[in-house]
């Protein structure tokens, strides 16, 4: 039986993305601060430390995606991974801020990294499992909306909690991950029938070889584009709170609030970005986002600090919005246009049997980027005498490389809807 599109079901699935987003938003905002202030780690090493999660995930997430394609259990092929990994993630995450001895700190972060890698790809692959092809951009918009809500909570509410006690944002994240897991388990039912096109079991590396060897290069081009734009985005994200403190001259909590302002506009545009991808084409929507995000990065680099810190207005919950905050809000819109439509393009380049495998390829390239980006920026910052402004000039180079790749993509739009025959009475 083919899956039917249900807004309610996708919103419920979004709780899984909500949990993932809360964890990584708090982690990326405050772990670099701990490393710098508590353990006195230099920027080059911080960059490497912030890629340990991606380095580990590189070897775990793609094979787990292919494994989940093959798995058959009474509760489905994705849920067992979520139920096993999420509680361990919540426990390890809650212990991170309590550690004052670096080896114990690393033990908690590595446990978090391993457990998160175990359930990340299966929860992502659930979306195309339960969503027909023509609705996947809209569905990806919904679940990224939920992920964005998680980021807003992590950055805005988490910033206030951090000012009260640095432990509190982590404990909030742990509680929300447990809640999100329970919601997914209680309300999501996986399909029990899967399309089988041949007798060959899905394999990530076999799929990668096919992508590279294919005469038509759209799949390879979009995977390379994903690599380039994630190099740019992750390079900035890993150092943003340190950029805020050392370049903008504001507090760690206010730096997190700026990220919250980006996340707010990402959330507001998550659903429109999916509908724009459906109406205007995913490729065209992504290209528009790349151009817009590149422009914002260049504005942040060339605008004087005094201007970036100039207050423009205040919003409830969000607080003061300076020029830098408004720029990041535009960046949130641009990132929604890119991010919402990229995974649907990848999974619509294959059949239903290999959705987990292609989801794994998506994470293979995005994870490689998340390893390269922070390491590259970490050493650039360190070798430049800790000039954190440079992160905003390196990233546009990679965004332009992503644009060149996207210009050659010819497939990945929503597949034509084939009405199912009505059974005779």
CSV table of C-alpha atoms in Angstrom, one decimal:
chain,number,residue,atom,x,y,z
A,1,UNK,CA,0.0,0.0,0.0
A,2,UNK,CA,1.4,3.4,-1.0
A,3,UNK,CA,1.7,6.0,1.8
A,4,UNK,CA,-0.8,8.8,1.9
A,5,UNK,CA,0.1,12.3,2.8
A,6,UNK,CA,-1.0,13.5,6.2
A,7,UNK,CA,-0.1,16.9,7.7
A,8,UNK,CA,-0.8,15.6,11.2
A,9,UNK,CA,1.4,12.6,10.8
A,10,UNK,CA,4.3,14.7,9.4
A,11,UNK,CA,4.0,17.1,12.3
A,12,UNK,CA,4.2,14.2,14.7
A,13,UNK,CA,7.2,12.9,12.9
A,14,UNK,CA,8.7,16.4,13.2
A,15,UNK,CA,9.1,15.8,17.0
A,16,UNK,CA,12.0,13.5,16.1
A,17,UNK,CA,13.7,16.3,14.2
A,18,UNK,CA,12.7,18.6,17.1
A,19,UNK,CA,14.8,16.5,19.5
A,20,UNK,CA,17.8,16.3,17.1
A,21,UNK,CA,17.7,20.0,16.6
A,22,UNK,CA,17.6,20.9,20.3
A,23,UNK,CA,20.6,18.7,21.0
A,24,UNK,CA,22.9,20.0,18.3
A,25,UNK,CA,21.8,23.6,18.7
A,26,UNK,CA,22.8,23.7,22.4
A,27,UNK,CA,25.9,21.6,21.6
A,28,UNK,CA,27.1,23.9,18.9
A,29,UNK,CA,26.4,27.1,20.8
A,30,UNK,CA,28.0,26.2,24.2
A,31,UNK,CA,30.5,23.4,23.8
A,32,UNK,CA,33.0,25.7,22.0
A,33,UNK,CA,32.6,28.2,24.9
A,34,UNK,CA,33.4,25.4,27.4
A,35,UNK,CA,36.4,24.3,25.4
A,36,UNK,CA,37.7,27.9,25.1
A,37,UNK,CA,37.0,29.1,28.7
A,38,UNK,CA,37.0,26.0,30.8
A,39,UNK,CA,39.8,24.0,29.1
A,40,UNK,CA,41.7,26.8,27.3
A,41,UNK,CA,41.7,24.9,24.0
A,42,UNK,CA,43.0,27.0,21.0
A,43,UNK,CA,40.7,27.6,17.9
A,44,UNK,CA,42.4,25.1,15.6
A,45,UNK,CA,41.9,22.3,18.1
A,46,UNK,CA,38.3,23.5,18.9
A,47,UNK,CA,37.6,23.2,15.2
A,48,UNK,CA,38.8,19.6,15.2
A,49,UNK,CA,36.8,18.8,18.4
A,50,UNK,CA,33.7,20.2,16.9
A,51,UNK,CA,34.0,17.8,14.0
A,52,UNK,CA,34.4,14.7,16.1
A,53,UNK,CA,30.6,14.1,15.9
A,54,UNK,CA,30.7,14.4,12.2
A,55,UNK,CA,33.9,12.3,11.8
A,56,UNK,CA,32.2,9.5,13.9
A,57,UNK,CA,28.9,9.9,12.0
A,58,UNK,CA,30.7,9.5,8.7
A,59,UNK,CA,31.3,5.9,9.5
A,60,UNK,CA,28.0,5.2,11.3
A,61,UNK,CA,25.2,7.1,9.7
A,62,UNK,CA,25.4,6.0,6.1
A,63,UNK,CA,25.7,2.2,6.9
A,64,UNK,CA,22.9,2.6,9.5
A,65,UNK,CA,20.7,4.1,6.7
A,66,UNK,CA,21.3,1.1,4.5
A,67,UNK,CA,20.9,-1.3,7.4
A,68,UNK,CA,17.5,0.2,8.2
A,69,UNK,CA,16.5,-0.3,4.6
A,70,UNK,CA,17.0,-4.1,5.2
A,71,UNK,CA,15.7,-4.4,8.7
A,72,UNK,CA,12.2,-5.9,9.3
A,73,UNK,CA,10.7,-5.8,12.8
A,74,UNK,CA,7.1,-5.7,14.2
A,75,UNK,CA,7.4,-2.0,14.8
A,76,UNK,CA,9.1,-1.2,11.5
A,77,UNK,CA,12.6,-0.7,10.1
A,78,UNK,CA,13.4,2.8,11.5
A,79,UNK,CA,11.9,2.9,15.0
A,80,UNK,CA,14.2,0.3,16.6
A,81,UNK,CA,17.2,2.6,15.9
A,82,UNK,CA,15.4,5.6,17.4
A,83,UNK,CA,14.3,3.8,20.5
A,84,UNK,CA,17.8,2.4,21.1
A,85,UNK,CA,19.8,5.6,20.5
A,86,UNK,CA,17.7,8.5,21.7
A,87,UNK,CA,17.6,7.7,25.5
A,88,UNK,CA,21.4,7.2,25.6
A,89,UNK,CA,21.8,10.5,23.8
A,90,UNK,CA,19.7,12.3,26.3
A,91,UNK,CA,21.7,10.9,29.3
A,92,UNK,CA,25.1,11.7,27.8
A,93,UNK,CA,24.0,15.2,26.8
A,94,UNK,CA,22.8,16.0,30.3
A,95,UNK,CA,26.1,15.0,31.8
A,96,UNK,CA,28.3,17.2,29.5
A,97,UNK,CA,28.1,20.5,31.4
A,98,UNK,CA,28.9,18.9,34.7
A,99,UNK,CA,32.4,17.8,33.6
A,100,UNK,CA,35.4,19.8,34.7
A,101,UNK,CA,38.0,17.1,33.8
A,102,UNK,CA,38.7,17.1,30.0
A,103,UNK,CA,38.8,13.2,29.6
A,104,UNK,CA,35.4,12.9,31.3
A,105,UNK,CA,34.1,15.8,29.1
A,106,UNK,CA,35.3,13.9,26.1
A,107,UNK,CA,33.8,10.6,27.3
A,108,UNK,CA,30.3,12.2,27.5
A,109,UNK,CA,30.6,14.0,24.2
A,110,UNK,CA,31.8,10.8,22.4
A,111,UNK,CA,28.9,8.8,23.9
A,112,UNK,CA,26.5,11.5,22.7
A,113,UNK,CA,28.1,11.5,19.2
A,114,UNK,CA,27.9,7.7,18.8
A,115,UNK,CA,24.3,7.4,20.0
A,116,UNK,CA,23.1,10.4,17.9
A,117,UNK,CA,24.7,8.9,14.8
A,118,UNK,CA,22.9,5.6,15.4
A,119,UNK,CA,19.4,7.1,15.1
A,120,UNK,CA,19.8,10.3,13.0
A,121,UNK,CA,19.5,8.7,9.5
A,122,UNK,CA,16.6,6.4,10.4
A,123,UNK,CA,14.5,9.3,11.7
A,124,UNK,CA,15.3,11.3,8.6
A,125,UNK,CA,14.4,8.3,6.3
A,126,UNK,CA,11.0,8.0,8.0
A,127,UNK,CA,9.8,11.1,6.2
A,128,UNK,CA,10.0,9.7,2.6
A,129,UNK,CA,8.8,6.3,4.0
A,130,UNK,CA,5.4,7.8,4.9
A,131,UNK,CA,5.1,10.5,2.3
A,132,UNK,CA,4.3,10.3,-1.5
A,133,UNK,CA,7.0,11.8,-3.7
A,134,UNK,CA,5.0,14.8,-4.8
A,135,UNK,CA,4.5,16.0,-1.2
A,136,UNK,CA,8.1,15.5,0.0
A,137,UNK,CA,9.2,19.1,-0.3
A,138,UNK,CA,6.1,20.2,1.8
A,139,UNK,CA,6.7,17.4,4.3
A,140,UNK,CA,10.4,18.3,4.6
A,141,UNK,CA,9.3,21.9,5.2
A,142,UNK,CA,7.0,20.7,8.1
A,143,UNK,CA,9.6,18.6,9.8
A,144,UNK,CA,12.3,21.3,9.4
A,145,UNK,CA,9.8,23.7,10.8
A,146,UNK,CA,9.7,21.4,13.9
A,147,UNK,CA,13.5,21.2,13.9
A,148,UNK,CA,13.6,25.0,13.7
A,149,UNK,CA,11.2,25.3,16.7
A,150,UNK,CA,13.7,23.1,18.5
A,151,UNK,CA,16.6,25.5,17.6
A,152,UNK,CA,14.6,28.5,18.7
A,153,UNK,CA,13.9,26.9,22.1
A,154,UNK,CA,17.6,25.9,22.3
A,155,UNK,CA,18.9,29.4,21.4
A,156,UNK,CA,16.4,31.8,22.9
A,157,UNK,CA,15.1,30.0,25.9
A,158,UNK,CA,18.4,28.2,26.3
A,159,UNK,CA,20.2,31.6,26.4
A,160,UNK,CA,18.1,32.7,29.3
A,161,UNK,CA,18.6,29.4,31.1
A,162,UNK,CA,22.4,29.6,30.4
A,163,UNK,CA,22.5,33.0,32.1
A,164,UNK,CA,20.8,31.4,35.2
A,165,UNK,CA,23.0,28.2,35.1
A,166,UNK,CA,25.1,26.8,32.2
A,167,UNK,CA,23.8,23.3,33.0
A,168,UNK,CA,20.1,24.2,32.4
A,169,UNK,CA,20.1,24.4,28.5
A,170,UNK,CA,21.6,20.8,28.4
A,171,UNK,CA,19.1,19.4,30.9
A,172,UNK,CA,16.3,21.0,28.9
A,173,UNK,CA,17.6,19.4,25.8
A,174,UNK,CA,17.8,16.0,27.4
A,175,UNK,CA,14.2,16.2,28.6
A,176,UNK,CA,12.9,17.4,25.2
A,177,UNK,CA,14.7,14.5,23.4
A,178,UNK,CA,12.9,12.0,25.6
A,179,UNK,CA,9.6,13.7,25.0
A,180,UNK,CA,10.2,13.8,21.3
A,181,UNK,CA,11.1,10.1,21.2
A,182,UNK,CA,7.9,9.1,23.1
A,183,UNK,CA,5.8,11.2,20.7
A,184,UNK,CA,7.3,9.5,17.6
A,185,UNK,CA,6.9,6.0,19.1
A,186,UNK,CA,3.3,6.7,20.2
A,187,UNK,CA,1.9,8.2,17.0
A,188,UNK,CA,4.0,7.1,14.0
A,189,UNK,CA,3.3,3.8,12.3
A,190,UNK,CA,5.7,2.7,9.6
A,191,UNK,CA,4.4,1.1,6.4
A,192,UNK,CA,4.7,-2.7,6.5
A,193,UNK,CA,5.1,-3.1,2.7
A,194,UNK,CA,8.1,-1.9,0.8
A,195,UNK,CA,8.7,-1.6,-3.0
A,196,UNK,CA,11.1,-4.2,-4.2
A,197,UNK,CA,12.7,-3.6,-7.6
A,198,UNK,CA,15.3,-6.4,-7.6
A,199,UNK,CA,16.9,-8.9,-5.3
A,200,UNK,CA,20.0,-6.9,-4.5
A,201,UNK,CA,20.1,-5.6,-0.9
A,202,UNK,CA,20.7,-1.8,-0.6
A,203,UNK,CA,24.3,-0.9,-0.1
A,204,UNK,CA,25.6,2.6,0.6
A,205,UNK,CA,28.9,2.1,-1.2
A,206,UNK,CA,27.3,0.3,-4.1
A,207,UNK,CA,24.9,3.3,-4.4
A,208,UNK,CA,27.8,5.7,-4.3
A,209,UNK,CA,29.6,3.8,-7.1
A,210,UNK,CA,26.4,3.9,-9.2
A,211,UNK,CA,26.1,7.7,-8.6
A,212,UNK,CA,29.7,8.3,-9.7
A,213,UNK,CA,29.6,5.9,-12.7
A,214,UNK,CA,26.2,7.2,-14.0
A,215,UNK,CA,26.2,8.8,-17.4
A,216,UNK,CA,23.8,11.5,-16.2
A,217,UNK,CA,25.5,13.3,-13.3
A,218,UNK,CA,22.6,15.1,-11.5
A,219,UNK,CA,22.9,12.9,-8.4
A,220,UNK,CA,26.6,13.4,-8.1
A,221,UNK,CA,26.3,17.2,-8.8
A,222,UNK,CA,23.7,17.7,-6.0
A,223,UNK,CA,25.7,15.6,-3.6
A,224,UNK,CA,28.7,17.8,-4.3
A,225,UNK,CA,26.6,21.0,-4.0
A,226,UNK,CA,25.4,19.7,-0.6
A,227,UNK,CA,29.0,19.2,0.4
A,228,UNK,CA,30.0,22.7,-0.5
A,229,UNK,CA,27.1,24.6,1.1
A,230,UNK,CA,27.4,22.6,4.3
A,231,UNK,CA,31.2,23.4,4.4
A,232,UNK,CA,30.2,27.1,4.3
A,233,UNK,CA,27.3,26.8,6.9
A,234,UNK,CA,29.0,24.5,9.4
A,235,UNK,CA,32.2,26.4,9.3
A,236,UNK,CA,30.3,29.5,10.6
A,237,UNK,CA,28.0,27.6,12.9
A,238,UNK,CA,30.8,25.9,14.8
A,239,UNK,CA,32.4,29.3,15.7
A,240,UNK,CA,29.5,31.6,15.8
A,241,UNK,CA,29.3,32.1,19.5
A,242,UNK,CA,33.1,32.7,19.7
A,243,UNK,CA,32.7,35.1,16.7
A,244,UNK,CA,30.0,36.9,18.6
A,245,UNK,CA,32.1,37.3,21.7
A,246,UNK,CA,35.5,38.0,20.0
A,247,UNK,CA,34.4,40.0,17.0
A,248,UNK,CA,31.1,41.6,17.8
A,249,UNK,CA,32.0,42.0,21.5
A,250,UNK,CA,28.8,40.6,23.0
A,251,UNK,CA,28.1,37.9,25.5
A,252,UNK,CA,27.8,34.2,24.8
A,253,UNK,CA,24.1,34.3,25.6
A,254,UNK,CA,23.5,37.2,23.2
A,255,UNK,CA,25.4,35.3,20.5
A,256,UNK,CA,23.1,32.4,21.0
A,257,UNK,CA,20.1,34.8,20.7
A,258,UNK,CA,21.4,35.9,17.3
A,259,UNK,CA,21.4,32.3,16.2
A,260,UNK,CA,17.9,32.1,17.6
A,261,UNK,CA,16.9,35.0,15.3
A,262,UNK,CA,18.2,33.1,12.3
A,263,UNK,CA,16.3,30.0,13.5
A,264,UNK,CA,13.1,32.0,13.9
A,265,UNK,CA,13.0,33.0,10.3
A,266,UNK,CA,14.1,29.5,9.2
A,267,UNK,CA,11.0,28.2,11.0
A,268,UNK,CA,8.7,30.8,9.5
A,269,UNK,CA,10.0,30.0,6.0
A,270,UNK,CA,10.3,26.2,6.4
A,271,UNK,CA,6.7,25.6,5.1
A,272,UNK,CA,6.7,28.3,2.4
A,273,UNK,CA,10.1,27.0,1.2
A,274,UNK,CA,8.6,23.6,0.7
A,275,UNK,CA,5.6,25.0,-1.2
A,276,UNK,CA,8.0,27.2,-3.3
A,277,UNK,CA,10.0,24.2,-4.1
A,278,UNK,CA,6.8,22.4,-5.3
A,279,UNK,CA,5.6,25.4,-7.3
A,280,UNK,CA,8.8,26.9,-8.7
A,281,UNK,CA,10.9,23.8,-8.8
A,282,UNK,CA,13.3,22.5,-6.1
A,283,UNK,CA,16.4,23.4,-8.2
A,284,UNK,CA,15.4,27.0,-8.8
A,285,UNK,CA,14.4,27.5,-5.2
A,286,UNK,CA,17.8,26.2,-3.9
A,287,UNK,CA,19.7,28.4,-6.4
A,288,UNK,CA,17.8,31.4,-5.1
A,289,UNK,CA,18.7,30.5,-1.5
A,290,UNK,CA,22.4,30.0,-2.4
A,291,UNK,CA,22.6,33.5,-3.9
A,292,UNK,CA,20.8,35.1,-1.0
A,293,UNK,CA,22.8,33.4,1.7
A,294,UNK,CA,26.1,34.3,0.0
A,295,UNK,CA,25.0,37.9,-0.1
A,296,UNK,CA,24.3,37.9,3.7
A,297,UNK,CA,27.7,36.5,4.5
A,298,UNK,CA,29.4,39.2,2.5
A,299,UNK,CA,27.3,41.9,4.2
A,300,UNK,CA,28.4,40.5,7.6
A,301,UNK,CA,32.1,40.6,6.6
A,302,UNK,CA,32.2,44.1,5.0
A,303,UNK,CA,29.9,45.9,7.5
A,304,UNK,CA,31.7,47.6,10.5
A,305,UNK,CA,31.2,46.1,13.9
A,306,UNK,CA,29.6,49.3,15.2
A,307,UNK,CA,27.0,49.1,12.5
A,308,UNK,CA,26.3,45.4,13.0
A,309,UNK,CA,25.7,46.0,16.7
A,310,UNK,CA,23.3,48.9,16.0
A,311,UNK,CA,19.9,48.1,17.5
A,312,UNK,CA,17.0,48.3,15.1
A,313,UNK,CA,14.0,47.1,17.1
A,314,UNK,CA,12.9,44.7,19.8
A,315,UNK,CA,10.6,41.7,19.5
A,316,UNK,CA,8.9,39.7,22.3
A,317,UNK,CA,10.9,36.6,23.4
A,318,UNK,CA,13.5,37.3,20.6
A,319,UNK,CA,14.7,40.5,22.3
A,320,UNK,CA,16.9,43.2,20.8
A,321,UNK,CA,17.4,42.8,17.0
A,322,UNK,CA,20.6,44.6,15.8
A,323,UNK,CA,21.8,44.9,12.2
A,324,UNK,CA,23.6,41.6,12.6
A,325,UNK,CA,20.4,40.0,13.8
A,326,UNK,CA,18.4,41.3,10.8
A,327,UNK,CA,21.1,39.9,8.5
A,328,UNK,CA,20.9,36.5,10.2
A,329,UNK,CA,17.1,36.6,9.8
A,330,UNK,CA,17.6,37.0,6.0
A,331,UNK,CA,20.1,34.1,6.2
A,332,UNK,CA,17.4,32.0,7.9
A,333,UNK,CA,15.1,32.5,5.0
A,334,UNK,CA,17.9,31.7,2.5
A,335,UNK,CA,18.9,28.5,4.5
A,336,UNK,CA,15.2,27.4,4.4
A,337,UNK,CA,15.1,27.7,0.6
A,338,UNK,CA,18.2,25.5,0.4
A,339,UNK,CA,17.8,23.0,3.1
A,340,UNK,CA,14.1,22.2,2.8
A,341,UNK,CA,14.4,21.2,-0.8
A,342,UNK,CA,17.7,19.4,-0.9
A,343,UNK,CA,16.8,16.0,0.8
A,344,UNK,CA,13.7,15.6,-1.3
A,345,UNK,CA,15.8,16.1,-4.5
A,346,UNK,CA,18.2,13.4,-3.4
A,347,UNK,CA,15.6,10.8,-2.5
A,348,UNK,CA,13.6,11.4,-5.6
A,349,UNK,CA,16.6,10.4,-7.7
A,350,UNK,CA,16.0,6.8,-6.6
A,351,UNK,CA,13.3,4.2,-5.9
A,352,UNK,CA,11.5,3.5,-2.6
A,353,UNK,CA,13.8,0.5,-1.9
A,354,UNK,CA,16.9,2.7,-1.7
A,355,UNK,CA,15.5,5.7,0.1
A,356,UNK,CA,17.5,4.9,3.2
A,357,UNK,CA,20.7,4.4,1.1
A,358,UNK,CA,20.3,7.7,-0.6
A,359,UNK,CA,19.5,9.4,2.7
A,360,UNK,CA,22.8,7.9,3.9
A,361,UNK,CA,24.5,9.4,0.8
A,362,UNK,CA,23.0,12.8,1.7
A,363,UNK,CA,24.5,12.5,5.2
A,364,UNK,CA,27.8,11.1,3.9
A,365,UNK,CA,28.4,14.3,1.9
A,366,UNK,CA,26.9,16.7,4.5
A,367,UNK,CA,29.0,15.0,7.3
A,368,UNK,CA,32.2,15.2,5.2
A,369,UNK,CA,31.4,18.9,4.9
A,370,UNK,CA,30.9,19.3,8.6
A,371,UNK,CA,34.3,17.8,9.1
A,372,UNK,CA,36.1,20.0,6.6
A,373,UNK,CA,34.3,23.3,7.5
A,374,UNK,CA,35.1,23.8,11.2
A,375,UNK,CA,38.6,22.4,10.8
A,376,UNK,CA,39.3,24.8,7.9
A,377,UNK,CA,37.9,27.8,9.8
A,378,UNK,CA,39.6,26.8,13.0
A,379,UNK,CA,43.0,26.9,11.5
A,380,UNK,CA,42.3,30.1,9.5
A,381,UNK,CA,41.2,31.8,12.8
A,382,UNK,CA,44.3,30.5,14.7
A,383,UNK,CA,46.8,31.4,12.0
A,384,UNK,CA,45.3,34.9,11.5
A,385,UNK,CA,45.8,35.7,15.2
A,386,UNK,CA,42.2,34.8,16.1
A,387,UNK,CA,40.5,37.1,13.6
A,388,UNK,CA,37.0,35.6,13.8
A,389,UNK,CA,35.7,37.9,11.1
A,390,UNK,CA,37.4,35.8,8.4
A,391,UNK,CA,34.8,33.1,8.8
A,392,UNK,CA,32.4,35.3,6.8
A,393,UNK,CA,34.6,35.6,3.8
A,394,UNK,CA,35.7,32.0,3.4
A,395,UNK,CA,32.1,30.6,3.4
A,396,UNK,CA,30.9,32.5,0.3
A,397,UNK,CA,33.7,30.8,-1.8
A,398,UNK,CA,32.1,27.4,-1.0
A,399,UNK,CA,28.6,28.7,-1.6
A,400,UNK,CA,29.6,29.8,-5.1
A,401,UNK,CA,31.0,26.3,-5.8
A,402,UNK,CA,27.7,24.9,-4.6
A,403,UNK,CA,25.9,27.2,-7.1
A,404,UNK,CA,28.1,25.9,-10.0
A,405,UNK,CA,27.1,22.3,-9.1
A,406,UNK,CA,23.4,23.1,-8.9
A,407,UNK,CA,23.4,24.7,-12.3
A,408,UNK,CA,24.1,21.3,-13.8
A,409,UNK,CA,21.4,19.4,-11.9
A,410,UNK,CA,18.6,18.1,-14.2
A,411,UNK,CA,16.7,15.6,-12.0
A,412,UNK,CA,15.2,15.5,-8.5
A,413,UNK,CA,12.0,17.3,-8.9
A,414,UNK,CA,8.8,15.7,-7.6
A,415,UNK,CA,7.9,12.5,-9.4
A,416,UNK,CA,4.7,12.4,-11.5
A,417,UNK,CA,1.7,11.3,-9.5
A,418,UNK,CA,0.3,8.0,-10.6
A,419,UNK,CA,-3.3,7.5,-9.4
A,420,UNK,CA,-3.8,4.1,-7.8
A,421,UNK,CA,-6.6,2.0,-9.5
A,422,UNK,CA,-9.8,1.8,-7.5
A,423,UNK,CA,-10.6,-1.8,-6.6
A,424,UNK,CA,-13.8,-3.2,-8.0
A,425,UNK,CA,-16.7,-3.8,-5.6
